[in-house]
CSV table of C-alpha atoms in Angstrom, one decimal:
chain,number,residue,atom,x,y,z
J,16,UNK,CA,-38.1,-19.3,-10.4
J,17,UNK,CA,-39.9,-22.6,-8.8
J,18,UNK,CA,-39.9,-23.9,-5.4
J,19,UNK,CA,-38.7,-27.1,-6.3
J,20,UNK,CA,-36.4,-29.6,-3.8
J,21,UNK,CA,-37.9,-27.0,-1.1
J,22,UNK,CA,-39.6,-28.3,2.1
J,23,UNK,CA,-43.0,-27.6,2.5
J,24,UNK,CA,-43.0,-27.1,6.0
J,25,UNK,CA,-40.1,-24.4,5.6
J,26,UNK,CA,-43.0,-21.7,5.3
J,27,UNK,CA,-43.1,-20.0,8.5
J,28,UNK,CA,-45.9,-18.4,10.4
J,29,UNK,CA,-48.1,-15.5,9.0
J,30,UNK,CA,-47.4,-12.6,9.9
J,31,UNK,CA,-49.4,-11.0,13.0
J,32,UNK,CA,-50.2,-6.9,13.3
J,33,UNK,CA,-47.7,-6.7,15.9
J,34,UNK,CA,-44.9,-8.4,13.7
J,35,UNK,CA,-45.9,-6.2,10.7
J,36,UNK,CA,-45.8,-3.1,12.9
J,37,UNK,CA,-42.3,-4.1,14.0
J,38,UNK,CA,-41.0,-4.7,10.5
J,39,UNK,CA,-42.2,-1.9,9.0
J,40,UNK,CA,-40.6,0.2,11.5
J,41,UNK,CA,-37.4,-1.3,11.6
J,42,UNK,CA,-37.1,-1.3,8.0
J,43,UNK,CA,-37.5,2.8,7.8
J,44,UNK,CA,-35.4,3.0,10.5
J,45,UNK,CA,-32.8,1.0,9.2
J,46,UNK,CA,-33.3,2.3,5.4
J,47,UNK,CA,-32.5,5.4,7.1
J,48,UNK,CA,-29.7,4.5,9.4
J,49,UNK,CA,-28.3,2.7,6.3
J,50,UNK,CA,-28.1,5.8,3.8
J,51,UNK,CA,-26.5,7.8,7.1
J,52,UNK,CA,-23.8,4.9,7.4
J,53,UNK,CA,-23.1,5.0,3.9
J,54,UNK,CA,-22.6,8.6,3.9
J,55,UNK,CA,-20.3,8.4,6.9
J,56,UNK,CA,-18.2,5.6,5.3
J,57,UNK,CA,-17.9,7.7,2.5
J,58,UNK,CA,-16.3,10.3,4.6
J,59,UNK,CA,-14.4,8.1,6.9
J,60,UNK,CA,-12.9,6.7,3.3
J,61,UNK,CA,-12.2,10.4,2.5
J,62,UNK,CA,-10.5,11.3,5.6
J,63,UNK,CA,-8.2,8.4,5.6
J,64,UNK,CA,-7.2,8.5,1.9
J,65,UNK,CA,-6.4,12.0,3.0
J,66,UNK,CA,-4.1,10.8,6.0
J,67,UNK,CA,-2.8,8.3,3.9
J,68,UNK,CA,-1.8,11.2,1.6
J,69,UNK,CA,0.1,13.5,4.6
J,70,UNK,CA,1.3,10.0,5.7
J,71,UNK,CA,3.3,9.3,2.6
J,72,UNK,CA,4.1,12.9,2.4
J,73,UNK,CA,5.7,12.7,6.0
J,74,UNK,CA,7.5,9.5,5.4
J,75,UNK,CA,9.4,11.2,2.2
J,76,UNK,CA,11.2,13.2,4.8
J,77,UNK,CA,12.1,17.0,4.3
J,78,UNK,CA,13.1,18.3,0.9
J,79,UNK,CA,16.5,19.0,2.5
J,80,UNK,CA,18.5,17.0,4.9
J,81,UNK,CA,21.2,19.5,6.6
J,82,UNK,CA,22.1,16.9,9.4
J,83,UNK,CA,23.2,14.7,6.6
J,84,UNK,CA,26.1,16.8,4.9
J,85,UNK,CA,28.4,15.9,3.8
J,86,UNK,CA,27.6,12.3,3.7
J,87,UNK,CA,26.3,12.2,-0.2
J,88,UNK,CA,22.8,11.1,0.5
J,89,UNK,CA,19.6,12.1,-1.7
J,90,UNK,CA,17.3,15.0,0.3
J,91,UNK,CA,14.8,13.3,2.5
J,92,UNK,CA,17.2,10.3,3.7
J,93,UNK,CA,16.6,9.2,7.2
J,94,UNK,CA,19.1,8.3,9.7
J,95,UNK,CA,20.0,4.8,8.6
J,96,UNK,CA,20.8,5.9,5.3
J,97,UNK,CA,22.9,8.7,6.7
J,98,UNK,CA,24.5,6.1,8.8
J,99,UNK,CA,25.3,3.6,5.4
J,100,UNK,CA,26.2,7.3,3.7
J,101,UNK,CA,28.7,8.6,6.4
J,102,UNK,CA,30.5,5.2,6.5
J,103,UNK,CA,30.9,5.4,2.5
J,104,UNK,CA,31.9,9.0,2.7
J,105,UNK,CA,34.7,8.0,5.5
J,106,UNK,CA,35.8,5.2,3.0
J,107,UNK,CA,36.1,7.6,-0.1
J,108,UNK,CA,37.7,10.4,2.4
J,109,UNK,CA,40.4,8.1,3.3
J,110,UNK,CA,41.3,7.2,0.1
J,111,UNK,CA,41.2,10.3,-1.6
J,112,UNK,CA,43.9,11.6,1.4
J,113,UNK,CA,46.2,9.0,1.0
J,114,UNK,CA,46.4,9.6,-2.6
J,115,UNK,CA,46.7,13.7,-2.1
J,116,UNK,CA,49.3,12.7,0.7
J,117,UNK,CA,51.9,10.9,-2.2
J,118,UNK,CA,50.9,14.0,-4.2
J,119,UNK,CA,51.9,16.3,-1.6
J,120,UNK,CA,55.5,14.4,-1.2
J,121,UNK,CA,55.9,14.5,-5.1
J,122,UNK,CA,55.5,18.2,-4.4
J,123,UNK,CA,57.6,18.9,-1.3
J,124,UNK,CA,60.6,16.7,-3.0
J,125,UNK,CA,60.7,18.5,-6.2
J,126,UNK,CA,63.1,21.3,-5.6
J,127,UNK,CA,61.2,24.2,-5.9
J,128,UNK,CA,60.7,27.1,-3.1
J,129,UNK,CA,58.3,27.5,-0.3
J,130,UNK,CA,56.3,29.6,-1.3
J,131,UNK,CA,55.7,27.2,-4.2
J,132,UNK,CA,55.4,24.2,-2.3
J,133,UNK,CA,53.0,26.2,0.0
J,134,UNK,CA,50.9,27.6,-2.5
J,135,UNK,CA,50.5,24.0,-4.3
J,136,UNK,CA,49.5,22.4,-1.2
J,137,UNK,CA,46.8,24.9,-0.6
J,138,UNK,CA,46.0,24.1,-4.4
J,139,UNK,CA,45.5,20.5,-3.8
J,140,UNK,CA,43.7,21.2,-0.4
J,141,UNK,CA,40.9,23.2,-2.1
J,142,UNK,CA,41.1,20.4,-4.8
J,143,UNK,CA,40.4,18.1,-2.4
J,144,UNK,CA,37.7,19.9,-0.4
J,145,UNK,CA,35.7,19.8,-3.7
J,146,UNK,CA,36.3,15.9,-4.2
J,147,UNK,CA,34.8,15.6,-0.7
J,148,UNK,CA,31.6,18.2,-0.7
J,149,UNK,CA,31.3,17.2,-4.8
J,150,UNK,CA,28.9,14.0,-4.2
J,151,UNK,CA,26.9,15.9,-1.8
J,152,UNK,CA,26.5,19.1,-4.2
J,153,UNK,CA,25.8,16.5,-7.2
J,154,UNK,CA,22.9,14.7,-5.1
J,155,UNK,CA,20.7,18.4,-4.7
J,156,UNK,CA,21.4,18.9,-8.2
J,157,UNK,CA,19.5,17.6,-11.1
J,158,UNK,CA,21.9,16.9,-14.8
J,159,UNK,CA,23.1,20.2,-15.3
J,160,UNK,CA,23.9,21.3,-11.8
J,161,UNK,CA,26.3,18.0,-11.6
J,162,UNK,CA,27.7,18.9,-14.6
J,163,UNK,CA,28.5,22.5,-13.3
J,164,UNK,CA,30.4,21.1,-10.0
J,165,UNK,CA,32.1,18.7,-12.3
J,166,UNK,CA,32.8,21.2,-14.7
J,167,UNK,CA,34.3,23.5,-12.3
J,168,UNK,CA,36.6,20.5,-10.5
J,169,UNK,CA,38.1,19.8,-14.0
J,170,UNK,CA,38.9,23.3,-14.5
J,171,UNK,CA,40.5,23.3,-10.9
J,172,UNK,CA,42.7,20.6,-11.9
J,173,UNK,CA,43.8,22.3,-15.1
J,174,UNK,CA,45.1,25.0,-12.9
J,175,UNK,CA,46.5,22.5,-10.8
J,176,UNK,CA,49.0,21.5,-13.5
J,177,UNK,CA,50.3,25.3,-13.7
J,178,UNK,CA,50.4,25.8,-9.7
J,179,UNK,CA,51.6,22.4,-8.8
J,180,UNK,CA,53.4,21.0,-12.1
J,181,UNK,CA,53.4,17.7,-13.6
J,182,UNK,CA,52.5,15.5,-11.0
J,183,UNK,CA,49.2,17.0,-10.7
J,184,UNK,CA,48.2,15.0,-13.6
J,185,UNK,CA,47.6,12.4,-11.2
J,186,UNK,CA,45.5,14.1,-9.1
J,187,UNK,CA,42.5,13.7,-12.0
J,188,UNK,CA,42.1,10.4,-10.8
J,189,UNK,CA,39.7,12.0,-7.8
J,190,UNK,CA,37.8,13.0,-10.7
J,191,UNK,CA,37.2,9.6,-12.9
J,192,UNK,CA,35.9,8.7,-8.7
J,193,UNK,CA,33.3,11.9,-8.8
J,194,UNK,CA,32.0,10.9,-12.6
J,195,UNK,CA,29.9,7.8,-11.5
J,196,UNK,CA,27.8,10.4,-9.8
J,197,UNK,CA,27.0,12.6,-12.9
J,198,UNK,CA,23.6,11.2,-14.8
J,199,UNK,CA,21.1,8.2,-14.5
J,200,UNK,CA,22.2,6.6,-17.8
J,201,UNK,CA,25.6,4.5,-16.9
J,202,UNK,CA,26.7,5.2,-20.4
J,203,UNK,CA,27.1,9.2,-19.6
J,204,UNK,CA,28.7,8.3,-16.4
J,205,UNK,CA,31.2,6.3,-18.7
J,206,UNK,CA,32.4,8.8,-21.6
J,207,UNK,CA,33.3,11.0,-19.0
J,208,UNK,CA,35.5,8.7,-17.1
J,209,UNK,CA,36.7,8.1,-20.7
J,210,UNK,CA,37.4,11.7,-21.7
J,211,UNK,CA,38.8,12.6,-18.5
J,212,UNK,CA,41.4,9.2,-18.6
J,213,UNK,CA,42.2,10.4,-21.9
J,214,UNK,CA,42.7,13.8,-21.0
J,215,UNK,CA,45.0,12.8,-18.6
J,216,UNK,CA,47.2,10.6,-21.1
J,217,UNK,CA,47.7,13.6,-23.4
J,218,UNK,CA,48.4,16.2,-20.2
J,219,UNK,CA,51.2,13.6,-19.9
J,220,UNK,CA,51.9,12.7,-23.2
J,221,UNK,CA,52.8,16.4,-23.6
J,222,UNK,CA,54.9,17.5,-20.7
J,223,UNK,CA,56.6,14.4,-21.4
J,224,UNK,CA,56.4,11.1,-19.6
J,225,UNK,CA,59.1,11.3,-17.1
J,226,UNK,CA,58.0,14.3,-16.2
J,227,UNK,CA,54.8,12.8,-15.3
J,228,UNK,CA,55.9,10.0,-13.6
J,229,UNK,CA,57.4,7.7,-16.1
J,230,UNK,CA,55.4,4.4,-16.4
J,231,UNK,CA,53.7,4.9,-13.5
J,232,UNK,CA,51.4,6.9,-15.2
J,233,UNK,CA,50.4,3.9,-17.7
J,234,UNK,CA,49.0,2.3,-14.7
J,235,UNK,CA,47.3,5.5,-13.8
J,236,UNK,CA,44.6,5.1,-16.1
J,237,UNK,CA,43.8,1.4,-15.2
J,238,UNK,CA,43.4,2.5,-11.1
J,239,UNK,CA,41.4,5.4,-12.4
J,240,UNK,CA,38.6,3.9,-14.5
J,241,UNK,CA,38.1,0.7,-11.8
J,242,UNK,CA,37.6,3.5,-9.3
J,243,UNK,CA,35.5,5.1,-11.6
J,244,UNK,CA,33.5,2.2,-12.4
J,245,UNK,CA,33.4,1.3,-8.5
J,246,UNK,CA,31.9,4.9,-8.1
J,247,UNK,CA,29.4,4.5,-11.2
J,248,UNK,CA,28.3,1.2,-9.5
J,249,UNK,CA,27.7,2.8,-5.7
J,250,UNK,CA,25.7,5.9,-7.8
J,251,UNK,CA,23.7,3.2,-9.5
J,252,UNK,CA,23.2,1.0,-6.4
J,253,UNK,CA,22.2,4.3,-4.7
J,254,UNK,CA,19.5,4.7,-7.0
J,255,UNK,CA,18.5,1.4,-6.5
J,256,UNK,CA,18.0,1.4,-2.7
J,257,UNK,CA,15.9,4.9,-3.3
J,258,UNK,CA,13.2,3.0,-5.6
J,259,UNK,CA,13.2,-0.3,-3.5
J,260,UNK,CA,12.4,2.1,-0.4
J,261,UNK,CA,9.8,3.5,-2.4
J,262,UNK,CA,8.4,0.5,-3.9
J,263,UNK,CA,8.5,-0.9,-0.1
J,264,UNK,CA,6.9,2.3,1.1
J,265,UNK,CA,4.0,1.8,-1.3
J,266,UNK,CA,3.7,-2.2,-0.3
J,267,UNK,CA,3.2,-1.5,3.2
J,268,UNK,CA,0.7,1.2,2.0
J,269,UNK,CA,-1.1,-0.9,0.2
J,270,UNK,CA,-1.2,-3.4,2.4
J,271,UNK,CA,-2.7,-1.4,5.2
J,272,UNK,CA,-5.4,-0.2,3.1
J,273,UNK,CA,-6.2,-3.6,2.0
J,274,UNK,CA,-6.3,-4.3,6.0
J,275,UNK,CA,-8.5,-1.4,6.8
J,276,UNK,CA,-11.0,-2.6,3.9
J,277,UNK,CA,-11.1,-6.0,5.0
J,278,UNK,CA,-11.8,-5.3,8.0
J,279,UNK,CA,-14.4,-2.8,7.5
J,280,UNK,CA,-16.1,-4.9,5.4
J,281,UNK,CA,-16.1,-8.1,8.2
J,282,UNK,CA,-17.1,-5.7,10.9
J,283,UNK,CA,-19.9,-4.6,8.4
J,284,UNK,CA,-21.1,-8.3,7.7
J,285,UNK,CA,-20.7,-9.5,11.4
J,286,UNK,CA,-22.8,-6.4,12.8
J,287,UNK,CA,-25.0,-5.4,10.1
J,288,UNK,CA,-27.0,-8.7,10.5
J,289,UNK,CA,-27.1,-9.3,14.2
J,290,UNK,CA,-28.2,-5.4,15.1
J,291,UNK,CA,-30.7,-5.4,12.4
J,292,UNK,CA,-32.3,-8.4,14.0
J,293,UNK,CA,-31.9,-7.3,17.6
J,294,UNK,CA,-33.6,-4.0,16.8
J,295,UNK,CA,-36.4,-6.3,15.1
J,296,UNK,CA,-36.6,-8.4,18.2
J,297,UNK,CA,-36.3,-5.7,20.9
J,298,UNK,CA,-39.2,-4.1,19.2
J,299,UNK,CA,-41.3,-6.9,19.2
J,300,UNK,CA,-40.2,-7.8,22.6
J,301,UNK,CA,-41.4,-4.2,23.5
J,302,UNK,CA,-45.0,-4.6,21.8
J,303,UNK,CA,-45.4,-7.9,23.5
J,304,UNK,CA,-44.4,-7.5,26.7
J,305,UNK,CA,-48.0,-6.9,28.0
J,306,UNK,CA,-50.2,-8.8,25.8
J,307,UNK,CA,-47.9,-11.9,25.7
J,308,UNK,CA,-44.9,-12.1,28.2
J,309,UNK,CA,-44.1,-15.3,27.4
J,310,UNK,CA,-43.4,-14.7,24.3
J,311,UNK,CA,-41.5,-11.2,24.8
J,312,UNK,CA,-39.1,-13.3,27.4
J,313,UNK,CA,-38.5,-15.3,24.1
J,314,UNK,CA,-37.5,-12.8,21.8
J,315,UNK,CA,-35.3,-11.3,24.4
J,316,UNK,CA,-33.5,-14.0,25.3
J,317,UNK,CA,-32.5,-14.3,21.7
J,318,UNK,CA,-31.8,-10.5,21.8
J,319,UNK,CA,-28.8,-11.6,24.3
J,320,UNK,CA,-27.9,-14.9,22.3
J,321,UNK,CA,-27.8,-12.6,19.0
J,322,UNK,CA,-25.7,-10.1,20.8
J,323,UNK,CA,-23.3,-12.7,22.4
J,324,UNK,CA,-23.0,-14.0,18.8
J,325,UNK,CA,-22.1,-11.0,17.6
J,326,UNK,CA,-19.4,-10.2,20.0
J,327,UNK,CA,-18.2,-13.7,19.2
J,328,UNK,CA,-17.9,-12.7,15.7
J,329,UNK,CA,-16.5,-9.3,16.4
J,330,UNK,CA,-13.4,-10.6,18.0
J,331,UNK,CA,-12.9,-13.1,15.1
J,332,UNK,CA,-12.9,-10.6,12.8
J,333,UNK,CA,-10.5,-8.6,14.9
J,334,UNK,CA,-8.1,-11.3,15.4
J,335,UNK,CA,-7.8,-11.6,11.4
J,336,UNK,CA,-10.0,-15.1,11.1
J,337,UNK,CA,-13.5,-15.5,10.0
J,338,UNK,CA,-16.1,-17.7,8.4
J,339,UNK,CA,-19.8,-17.9,8.0
J,340,UNK,CA,-21.3,-21.0,8.3
J,341,UNK,CA,-24.0,-22.0,6.0
J,342,UNK,CA,-26.2,-23.9,7.6
J,343,UNK,CA,-26.0,-21.8,10.9
J,344,UNK,CA,-26.6,-18.7,8.7
J,345,UNK,CA,-30.0,-20.8,7.6
J,346,UNK,CA,-31.2,-21.3,11.0
J,347,UNK,CA,-30.8,-17.5,11.7
J,348,UNK,CA,-32.8,-16.5,8.2
J,349,UNK,CA,-35.3,-18.8,9.5
J,350,UNK,CA,-35.3,-17.3,12.9
J,351,UNK,CA,-35.1,-13.7,11.7
J,352,UNK,CA,-37.6,-13.9,8.8
J,353,UNK,CA,-40.2,-15.6,11.3
J,354,UNK,CA,-39.3,-12.8,13.8
J,355,UNK,CA,-40.7,-10.3,11.2
J,356,UNK,CA,-43.6,-12.1,10.2
J,357,UNK,CA,-42.2,-13.0,6.6
J,358,UNK,CA,-43.2,-16.1,4.8
J,359,UNK,CA,-40.1,-17.7,3.9
J,360,UNK,CA,-39.2,-20.5,1.5
J,361,UNK,CA,-36.0,-21.5,2.9
J,362,UNK,CA,-33.6,-24.9,2.0
J,363,UNK,CA,-33.5,-27.0,5.1
J,364,UNK,CA,-29.6,-27.2,5.1
J,365,UNK,CA,-26.2,-26.2,2.8
J,366,UNK,CA,-25.7,-29.6,1.9
J,367,UNK,CA,-26.6,-28.9,-1.9
J,368,UNK,CA,-23.5,-26.3,-1.9
J,369,UNK,CA,-20.2,-27.0,-3.1
J,370,UNK,CA,-17.6,-27.1,-0.2
J,371,UNK,CA,-15.4,-24.2,-2.1
J,372,UNK,CA,-18.6,-21.9,-2.0
J,373,UNK,CA,-20.6,-22.5,1.2
J,374,UNK,CA,-18.6,-19.9,3.1
J,375,UNK,CA,-19.8,-17.3,0.5
J,376,UNK,CA,-23.3,-18.7,0.2
J,377,UNK,CA,-23.3,-18.2,4.1
J,378,UNK,CA,-22.4,-14.8,3.7
J,379,UNK,CA,-24.5,-13.9,0.7
J,380,UNK,CA,-27.8,-15.2,2.5
J,381,UNK,CA,-26.5,-13.1,6.0
J,382,UNK,CA,-26.8,-10.0,3.8
J,383,UNK,CA,-29.6,-10.4,1.6
J,384,UNK,CA,-31.9,-11.4,4.5
J,385,UNK,CA,-30.4,-8.2,6.4
J,386,UNK,CA,-31.5,-6.3,3.6
J,387,UNK,CA,-34.7,-8.0,3.1
J,388,UNK,CA,-35.5,-6.9,6.5
J,389,UNK,CA,-34.2,-3.3,6.3
J,390,UNK,CA,-35.5,-2.4,3.1
J,391,UNK,CA,-37.6,-4.5,1.4
J,392,UNK,CA,-40.4,-4.5,3.5
J,393,UNK,CA,-41.6,-7.9,2.1
J,394,UNK,CA,-44.2,-10.5,3.0
J,395,UNK,CA,-42.5,-13.5,1.2
J,396,UNK,CA,-38.9,-14.9,0.7
J,397,UNK,CA,-37.8,-17.7,-1.8
J,398,UNK,CA,-34.2,-18.8,-1.3
J,399,UNK,CA,-32.9,-21.3,-4.0
J,400,UNK,CA,-29.6,-23.3,-3.8
J,401,UNK,CA,-28.2,-25.4,-6.2
J,402,UNK,CA,-24.5,-26.6,-6.1
J,403,UNK,CA,-22.8,-23.6,-7.4
J,404,UNK,CA,-25.5,-21.1,-7.6
J,405,UNK,CA,-27.4,-19.5,-4.5
J,406,UNK,CA,-30.3,-16.9,-5.3
J,407,UNK,CA,-32.6,-14.8,-2.8
J,408,UNK,CA,-35.9,-13.3,-3.8
J,409,UNK,CA,-38.6,-11.0,-2.5
J,410,UNK,CA,-41.7,-9.6,-2.9
J,411,UNK,CA,-40.7,-6.4,-1.3
J,412,UNK,CA,-40.9,-2.7,-2.8
J,413,UNK,CA,-37.5,-2.5,-3.7
J,414,UNK,CA,-36.0,-3.0,-6.9
J,415,UNK,CA,-32.7,-3.5,-8.0
J,416,UNK,CA,-31.9,0.4,-8.3
J,417,UNK,CA,-33.7,1.5,-4.8
J,418,UNK,CA,-33.6,-1.5,-2.4
J,419,UNK,CA,-30.0,-1.4,-1.6
J,420,UNK,CA,-27.1,0.6,-3.1
J,421,UNK,CA,-24.6,-0.6,-5.0
J,422,UNK,CA,-22.2,1.6,-3.6
J,423,UNK,CA,-22.9,0.1,0.1
J,424,UNK,CA,-20.4,-1.5,1.9
J,425,UNK,CA,-22.8,-4.9,2.0
J,426,UNK,CA,-22.8,-5.7,-1.9
J,427,UNK,CA,-19.7,-3.8,-2.6
J,428,UNK,CA,-18.0,-6.6,0.0
J,429,UNK,CA,-20.1,-9.5,-1.4
J,430,UNK,CA,-18.5,-8.6,-4.9
J,431,UNK,CA,-14.7,-8.9,-3.3
J,432,UNK,CA,-15.7,-11.8,-1.4
J,433,UNK,CA,-17.5,-13.4,-4.9
J,434,UNK,CA,-14.3,-12.3,-6.9
J,435,UNK,CA,-11.8,-13.9,-4.6
J,436,UNK,CA,-13.3,-17.6,-5.4
J,437,UNK,CA,-14.1,-16.8,-8.7
J,438,UNK,CA,-18.0,-16.2,-8.3
J,439,UNK,CA,-20.2,-13.5,-10.1
J,440,UNK,CA,-22.6,-11.4,-8.0
J,441,UNK,CA,-25.6,-10.1,-9.6
J,442,UNK,CA,-29.0,-7.7,-8.7
J,443,UNK,CA,-32.3,-7.4,-10.0
J,444,UNK,CA,-35.9,-7.7,-10.0
J,445,UNK,CA,-37.4,-11.0,-8.9
J,446,UNK,CA,-39.9,-13.0,-10.0
J,447,UNK,CA,-41.6,-11.9,-7.1
J,448,UNK,CA,-41.5,-8.5,-7.9
J,449,UNK,CA,-39.3,-7.3,-5.7
J,450,UNK,CA,-35.5,-7.6,-5.4
J,451,UNK,CA,-33.2,-10.1,-6.7
J,452,UNK,CA,-29.8,-11.6,-5.0
J,453,UNK,CA,-27.8,-14.1,-7.3
J,454,UNK,CA,-24.1,-15.6,-6.8
J,455,UNK,CA,-23.0,-18.2,-8.9
J,456,UNK,CA,-19.3,-19.6,-9.2
J,457,UNK,CA,-17.9,-19.1,-12.4
J,458,UNK,CA,-17.6,-22.3,-14.8
J,459,UNK,CA,-14.0,-23.6,-14.6
């Protein structure tokens, strides 16, 4: 790649023995640190994954919720869900109690003996208890278990016809209400409701309409279907709420993971470059303190400035706002390469880049120069820029396979930033013989 469009004065002073030694030392040290940091990052992410899984398991609650009994809630329900179920349970219990009261009035006024009245009352009380606790038992079982519970109540309802008499056919209304808890498919519960209602009509016809309550028995199926449909809707609503809760938990978890990744990426981008240059300039200052105190003082002043800039950038990353300035990154890159004794060919400003990719180019430039200082041991760097592309090349010993691990935070973060603005990041071997980093906005 040619240097067309690059100013002649962009090249900086050649390296000195002190700066060359500093650059090699920092490159070696930073290469080792980068490998360790990559391993630590992977270990941290693994730990976070395990932590996230544990949190998700904990968020599901225990397999059984004894405090919820008998509020008819699925296992693992939280306090809010139990409170809602409690109110619904009381409503259903009140409805069932009123219905049973009407049946008891009919039983105690039918002219039978006291023993028959007491036995009928006990039988209706057992049936009412099954109505109250049946939903909770159904929630804790699969479809076969739910059918067993309902079948037991159906058998008991049939016995009521023998013990209580024809009026017991009205108690089957409670069975219709429970049928809404049977299956996840609406048609299954609907079929059960229809079967119960038809059985009610058949029994009434068999024992005589007058014995079963006259014209009122014709109204019972209408009420039964209405109540059953309401319970069916409640069951589906409960399941929809469960699915919504799971989806909300997953959205929250993904948002937390995304925020962690964003902060990790910003932290790497903010501190990686600054600390690399700080280490390099500090090493250089310690070597020059006796030979050139003035130069050593200048380097330490730069260290102070870089540290303050890194602190400010860290605060921005913590607050969730972080944008890189292309012009400032060009100045910083020139200064860092100058201190390392690397001959640099850089654009004088970032005006050539389009507005929508300037921030991306700034991040790529920062990461690219940081990698040159850390890994390349290069003596020459060339940066070219167009409206939609940025290329960084060096003549170091690195290659696309060795210079910067693709699994590291740096390139991974750049890939994410590039994808976010519709650009493509590639690496390879440069024309100078070292590493090449290229980013280009995709054609629209």
